[in-house]
Structures are given as structure tokens and as C-alpha cells.
Amino acid sequence: MSNLSQPTQVKAYHVQEDYEATCVIVFDTNGASARRRGAGELGVEWESIEFCRRARWADQYASTGLIPPMAMVEQGWRLSCGHCCQEISQDLIEDPESDVLPVVIADWIYCNQDCHDSEITERQRRQDAEIAALDLAKAKFPGAEVFGYYQDSKRLDAVLVKPPGTQRPARWVIGADTVSTAECDKEAWIAYAASIKEGCQ
């Protein structure tokens, strides 16, 4: 007769914070452990959890730990569109005056097809802008390491540039005549600028 114990079953729990009323589904073997795990995912202390209760409808997803977005919506959860953050709920889906017609792509949910398409267009625009910005910077600063494309607070395209001999990356706004560099690198930048100017002659 075997004395081997059966593996402990992992179950789904609905854990909700008491202050912000934010919540999460976690998978664990018991309520106490689920409460602790849920508090960690919500970024709060154990005492800040209003309740931890079983979510039997989600047990079927315990093996992967991934719940399809529409399954959550159908259970009354309110999710946010992955692009515009609009609320997606069963009530809005059923409202004939609402434009919420959810589209699920992998683990992401969007309020409708147009919103998903807008994200794809925006993502492609950012990718094209990044490639163009990096190419411009590499041409302007030969021999320098060019990386870190981003848009600054004024929505201007910028990259980080680090020529040989400098300690920290400098910021270059695309098209600008100057860079923003650390005080410790000013002399190195002057020497670098002189070297590339000489190389162009």
C-alpha cells in the first residue's frame, strides 16, 4: 500500500484590496497563501486585503495561470482596452449605443477593431521614427554608440549618444545643433566634435 500523498490541487481565488477596490485572480493551494500572493500582486500588505474568496469558474485555467480576457468579462469583470484604456464590460458590450465590440489578440483585449488597428498603426509609426532617428544620429556622430530612442516631454524625437572617451550618454534631440551632456564629459565632447569636424575636411 502506497504512502505517497496526492499532489495539492491549485485553485482560483478572487483577491480584492479594500482601499482602491482593485482586484486580481490568483491560483494557489489555499486561501491564506492566495491572500498573500494576491496582496503581493496588488502591491499592498496582507491587512489591506478586503477579501479573498474562491473563484471556482476560473479553476479550469489553473494549469496555465492565464485566464482569457473574455472569460473574465463574462464573469462581470471590467477590463481596460489595451490601447485607449476604455472600459470593457458585459454591460457595454450589450449596450446598443456603445462602440465596445471586443477584439482579443493573444492576451490583450481591445474595445473594438478600430482601436486595435490604431495601435498597430501607432506602433509602426514609432518603429519607423526610431529607425529614422537612430540612422540620423549615426550619420551625425560617427564612431559613437547611439541608442535609447524616445520622445521627450515636448514630444520631440531624441536619442542617447555616447562617443569614445565619454563617461555618460548625452541626449540629442533630432535636428538640434547641440547635445545635452554631463559636466564631466564636456571636454571629451569638445575633443570628439573637433575630431569629426577634422575628419570631414
mmCIF file of C-alpha atoms in Angstrom:
data_model
loop_
_atom_site.group_PDB
_atom_site.id
_atom_site.type_symbol
_atom_site.label_atom_id
_atom_site.label_comp_id
_atom_site.label_asym_id
_atom_site.label_seq_id
_atom_site.Cartn_x
_atom_site.Cartn_y
_atom_site.Cartn_z
ATOM 1 C CA MET A 1 0.000 0.000 0.000
ATOM 2 C CA SER A 2 1.475 3.350 -1.063
ATOM 3 C CA ASN A 3 2.006 6.184 1.408
ATOM 4 C CA LEU A 4 2.662 8.746 -1.304
ATOM 5 C CA SER A 5 0.473 11.808 -0.782
ATOM 6 C CA GLN A 6 -1.597 13.189 -3.615
ATOM 7 C CA PRO A 7 -0.387 16.495 -5.132
ATOM 8 C CA THR A 8 -2.122 19.513 -3.640
ATOM 9 C CA GLN A 9 -4.665 20.955 -6.042
ATOM 10 C CA VAL A 10 -4.200 24.527 -7.202
ATOM 11 C CA LYS A 11 -7.403 26.560 -7.216
ATOM 12 C CA ALA A 12 -8.521 30.028 -8.281
ATOM 13 C CA TYR A 13 -9.112 32.835 -5.780
ATOM 14 C CA HIS A 14 -10.543 36.327 -6.170
ATOM 15 C CA VAL A 15 -8.488 38.747 -4.048
ATOM 16 C CA GLN A 16 -9.598 42.362 -3.574
ATOM 17 C CA GLU A 17 -7.900 45.324 -1.960
ATOM 18 C CA ASP A 18 -10.074 47.249 0.498
ATOM 19 C CA TYR A 19 -8.922 50.813 -0.323
ATOM 20 C CA GLU A 20 -8.838 51.097 -4.114
ATOM 21 C CA ALA A 21 -11.203 48.130 -4.634
ATOM 22 C CA THR A 22 -8.737 46.771 -7.172
ATOM 23 C CA CYS A 23 -8.683 43.018 -7.518
ATOM 24 C CA VAL A 24 -6.931 40.081 -9.107
ATOM 25 C CA ILE A 25 -7.406 36.361 -9.709
ATOM 26 C CA VAL A 26 -4.600 34.221 -8.308
ATOM 27 C CA PHE A 27 -4.001 30.489 -8.316
ATOM 28 C CA ASP A 28 -2.883 28.797 -5.131
ATOM 29 C CA THR A 29 -3.488 25.792 -2.893
ATOM 30 C CA ASN A 30 -5.309 27.527 -0.017
ATOM 31 C CA GLY A 31 -6.941 30.800 0.980
ATOM 32 C CA ALA A 32 -4.148 32.099 3.224
ATOM 33 C CA SER A 33 -1.483 31.555 0.596
ATOM 34 C CA ALA A 34 -3.744 33.036 -2.090
ATOM 35 C CA ARG A 35 -4.357 36.126 0.044
ATOM 36 C CA ARG A 36 -0.606 36.596 0.459
ATOM 37 C CA ARG A 37 0.006 36.101 -3.259
ATOM 38 C CA GLY A 38 -2.843 38.466 -4.174
ATOM 39 C CA ALA A 39 -1.527 41.153 -1.821
ATOM 40 C CA GLY A 40 1.861 40.869 -3.499
ATOM 41 C CA GLU A 41 0.405 41.215 -6.990
ATOM 42 C CA LEU A 42 -1.646 44.222 -5.891
ATOM 43 C CA GLY A 43 1.365 45.765 -4.155
ATOM 44 C CA VAL A 44 -0.300 46.013 -0.724
ATOM 45 C CA GLU A 45 0.060 44.489 2.731
ATOM 46 C CA TRP A 46 -1.905 41.465 3.935
ATOM 47 C CA GLU A 47 -4.051 43.716 6.153
ATOM 48 C CA SER A 48 -5.119 45.809 3.150
ATOM 49 C CA ILE A 49 -6.970 42.893 1.547
ATOM 50 C CA GLU A 50 -10.741 43.224 1.925
ATOM 51 C CA PHE A 51 -11.470 39.648 0.949
ATOM 52 C CA CYS A 52 -10.032 36.507 -0.581
ATOM 53 C CA ARG A 53 -12.673 34.114 -1.849
ATOM 54 C CA ARG A 54 -12.841 31.184 -4.206
ATOM 55 C CA ALA A 55 -13.401 31.832 -7.904
ATOM 56 C CA ARG A 56 -14.481 28.357 -8.983
ATOM 57 C CA TRP A 57 -15.309 29.492 -12.514
ATOM 58 C CA ALA A 58 -11.584 30.108 -13.073
ATOM 59 C CA ASP A 59 -10.335 26.760 -11.745
ATOM 60 C CA GLN A 60 -10.225 25.444 -15.305
ATOM 61 C CA TYR A 61 -7.350 27.873 -16.045
ATOM 62 C CA ALA A 62 -5.198 26.824 -13.080
ATOM 63 C CA SER A 63 -2.870 24.679 -15.191
ATOM 64 C CA THR A 64 -1.681 27.674 -17.223
ATOM 65 C CA GLY A 65 -2.472 30.527 -14.839
ATOM 66 C CA LEU A 66 -3.830 32.514 -17.794
ATOM 67 C CA ILE A 67 -7.488 33.493 -17.951
ATOM 68 C CA PRO A 68 -8.871 34.557 -21.353
ATOM 69 C CA PRO A 69 -9.946 38.208 -21.183
ATOM 70 C CA MET A 70 -13.455 37.488 -22.449
ATOM 71 C CA ALA A 71 -13.925 34.825 -19.785
ATOM 72 C CA MET A 72 -13.302 37.500 -17.165
ATOM 73 C CA VAL A 73 -15.649 39.964 -18.849
ATOM 74 C CA GLU A 74 -18.377 37.331 -18.976
ATOM 75 C CA GLN A 75 -17.941 36.837 -15.233
ATOM 76 C CA GLY A 76 -18.609 40.544 -14.598
ATOM 77 C CA TRP A 77 -15.056 41.871 -14.587
ATOM 78 C CA ARG A 78 -14.324 45.257 -16.086
ATOM 79 C CA LEU A 79 -11.150 45.338 -18.150
ATOM 80 C CA SER A 80 -9.344 48.186 -19.894
ATOM 81 C CA CYS A 81 -8.710 48.386 -23.620
ATOM 82 C CA GLY A 82 -5.067 47.640 -24.382
ATOM 83 C CA HIS A 83 -4.808 50.801 -26.482
ATOM 84 C CA CYS A 84 -7.169 53.558 -25.325
ATOM 85 C CA CYS A 85 -7.899 52.214 -21.813
ATOM 86 C CA GLN A 86 -11.662 52.463 -22.349
ATOM 87 C CA GLU A 87 -13.622 50.215 -20.026
ATOM 88 C CA ILE A 88 -14.757 46.896 -21.438
ATOM 89 C CA SER A 89 -17.642 45.261 -19.603
ATOM 90 C CA GLN A 90 -20.540 42.974 -20.395
ATOM 91 C CA ASP A 91 -22.950 45.883 -19.885
ATOM 92 C CA LEU A 92 -21.169 47.977 -22.507
ATOM 93 C CA ILE A 93 -20.985 45.064 -24.923
ATOM 94 C CA GLU A 94 -24.749 44.614 -24.667
ATOM 95 C CA ASP A 95 -25.474 48.363 -24.902
ATOM 96 C CA PRO A 96 -26.635 49.115 -28.474
ATOM 97 C CA GLU A 97 -25.320 52.688 -28.166
ATOM 98 C CA SER A 98 -21.844 51.567 -27.127
ATOM 99 C CA ASP A 99 -18.952 51.119 -29.572
ATOM 100 C CA VAL A 100 -17.494 48.324 -27.442
ATOM 101 C CA LEU A 101 -17.153 45.209 -29.621
ATOM 102 C CA PRO A 102 -14.160 43.465 -28.034
ATOM 103 C CA VAL A 103 -11.271 42.085 -30.062
ATOM 104 C CA VAL A 104 -8.853 39.716 -28.332
ATOM 105 C CA ILE A 105 -5.300 39.374 -29.648
ATOM 106 C CA ALA A 106 -3.224 36.874 -27.649
ATOM 107 C CA ASP A 107 -3.588 38.045 -24.023
ATOM 108 C CA TRP A 108 -4.682 41.580 -24.935
ATOM 109 C CA ILE A 109 -8.222 42.847 -25.272
ATOM 110 C CA TYR A 110 -9.264 45.921 -27.265
ATOM 111 C CA CYS A 111 -12.584 47.751 -27.177
ATOM 112 C CA ASN A 112 -13.081 47.286 -30.926
ATOM 113 C CA GLN A 113 -11.261 46.507 -34.172
ATOM 114 C CA ASP A 114 -10.624 50.182 -34.982
ATOM 115 C CA CYS A 115 -8.832 50.657 -31.675
ATOM 116 C CA HIS A 116 -6.648 47.629 -32.282
ATOM 117 C CA ASP A 117 -5.852 48.842 -35.802
ATOM 118 C CA SER A 118 -4.952 52.278 -34.401
ATOM 119 C CA GLU A 119 -2.457 50.670 -32.049
ATOM 120 C CA ILE A 120 -0.842 48.751 -34.908
ATOM 121 C CA THR A 121 -0.558 51.973 -36.920
ATOM 122 C CA GLU A 122 0.885 53.859 -33.943
ATOM 123 C CA ARG A 123 3.347 51.061 -33.214
ATOM 124 C CA GLN A 124 4.543 51.091 -36.837
ATOM 125 C CA ARG A 125 4.880 54.882 -36.766
ATOM 126 C CA ARG A 126 7.008 54.693 -33.604
ATOM 127 C CA GLN A 127 9.148 51.960 -35.119
ATOM 128 C CA ASP A 128 9.707 53.975 -38.300
ATOM 129 C CA ALA A 129 10.509 57.108 -36.266
ATOM 130 C CA GLU A 130 13.004 55.179 -34.137
ATOM 131 C CA ILE A 131 14.810 53.729 -37.147
ATOM 132 C CA ALA A 132 14.994 57.146 -38.813
ATOM 133 C CA ALA A 133 16.219 58.847 -35.633
ATOM 134 C CA LEU A 134 18.936 56.280 -34.996
ATOM 135 C CA ASP A 135 20.111 56.457 -38.616
ATOM 136 C CA LEU A 136 20.346 60.248 -38.452
ATOM 137 C CA ALA A 137 22.282 60.128 -35.194
ATOM 138 C CA LYS A 138 24.731 57.510 -36.508
ATOM 139 C CA ALA A 139 25.398 59.687 -39.543
ATOM 140 C CA LYS A 140 25.872 62.819 -37.431
ATOM 141 C CA PHE A 141 28.027 61.191 -34.729
ATOM 142 C CA PRO A 142 30.358 58.703 -36.486
ATOM 143 C CA GLY A 143 32.050 56.229 -34.169
ATOM 144 C CA ALA A 144 29.668 56.968 -31.304
ATOM 145 C CA GLU A 145 27.316 54.479 -29.668
ATOM 146 C CA VAL A 146 23.730 55.511 -30.497
ATOM 147 C CA PHE A 147 20.792 54.053 -28.593
ATOM 148 C CA GLY A 148 17.808 54.857 -26.367
ATOM 149 C CA TYR A 149 15.328 56.405 -28.773
ATOM 150 C CA TYR A 150 12.419 58.151 -27.010
ATOM 151 C CA GLN A 151 10.112 61.152 -27.209
ATOM 152 C CA ASP A 152 10.776 63.842 -24.631
ATOM 153 C CA SER A 153 8.176 65.829 -22.682
ATOM 154 C CA LYS A 154 7.665 68.089 -25.719
ATOM 155 C CA ARG A 155 7.109 65.006 -27.933
ATOM 156 C CA LEU A 156 10.375 65.658 -29.748
ATOM 157 C CA ASP A 157 12.313 62.650 -31.024
ATOM 158 C CA ALA A 158 15.557 62.171 -29.135
ATOM 159 C CA VAL A 159 18.323 59.583 -28.779
ATOM 160 C CA LEU A 160 21.236 58.919 -26.454
ATOM 161 C CA VAL A 161 24.735 59.264 -27.887
ATOM 162 C CA LYS A 162 27.998 58.123 -26.286
ATOM 163 C CA PRO A 163 31.214 58.856 -28.209
ATOM 164 C CA PRO A 164 34.506 57.209 -27.237
ATOM 165 C CA GLY A 165 36.095 58.824 -24.195
ATOM 166 C CA THR A 166 32.827 59.977 -22.574
ATOM 167 C CA GLN A 167 31.532 58.625 -19.277
ATOM 168 C CA ARG A 168 27.806 59.154 -19.703
ATOM 169 C CA PRO A 169 25.386 59.229 -22.647
ATOM 170 C CA ALA A 170 24.370 62.637 -23.951
ATOM 171 C CA ARG A 171 20.886 63.471 -25.201
ATOM 172 C CA TRP A 172 20.446 64.661 -28.754
ATOM 173 C CA VAL A 173 17.105 65.975 -29.974
ATOM 174 C CA ILE A 174 16.871 65.050 -33.644
ATOM 175 C CA GLY A 175 17.858 68.016 -35.789
ATOM 176 C CA ALA A 176 19.339 70.083 -32.941
ATOM 177 C CA ASP A 177 22.779 71.692 -33.282
ATOM 178 C CA THR A 178 23.819 70.799 -29.732
ATOM 179 C CA VAL A 179 23.633 67.898 -27.289
ATOM 180 C CA SER A 180 22.806 67.841 -23.582
ATOM 181 C CA THR A 181 25.793 66.280 -21.890
ATOM 182 C CA ALA A 182 27.094 65.721 -18.381
ATOM 183 C CA GLU A 183 29.525 68.298 -16.977
ATOM 184 C CA CYS A 184 32.219 65.610 -16.655
ATOM 185 C CA ASP A 185 32.054 64.927 -20.404
ATOM 186 C CA LYS A 186 32.247 68.468 -21.793
ATOM 187 C CA GLU A 187 35.965 68.338 -22.617
ATOM 188 C CA ALA A 188 35.615 64.880 -24.174
ATOM 189 C CA TRP A 189 32.734 66.145 -26.322
ATOM 190 C CA ILE A 190 34.763 69.165 -27.468
ATOM 191 C CA ALA A 191 37.596 66.826 -28.481
ATOM 192 C CA TYR A 192 35.195 64.455 -30.216
ATOM 193 C CA ALA A 193 33.442 67.270 -32.107
ATOM 194 C CA ALA A 194 36.809 68.566 -33.266
ATOM 195 C CA SER A 195 37.845 65.097 -34.449
ATOM 196 C CA ILE A 196 34.758 64.508 -36.571
ATOM 197 C CA LYS A 197 34.959 68.041 -37.962
ATOM 198 C CA GLU A 198 38.563 67.408 -38.943
ATOM 199 C CA GLY A 199 37.563 64.096 -40.489
ATOM 200 C CA CYS A 200 35.025 65.849 -42.725
ATOM 201 C CA GLN A 201 37.607 68.239 -44.150
#
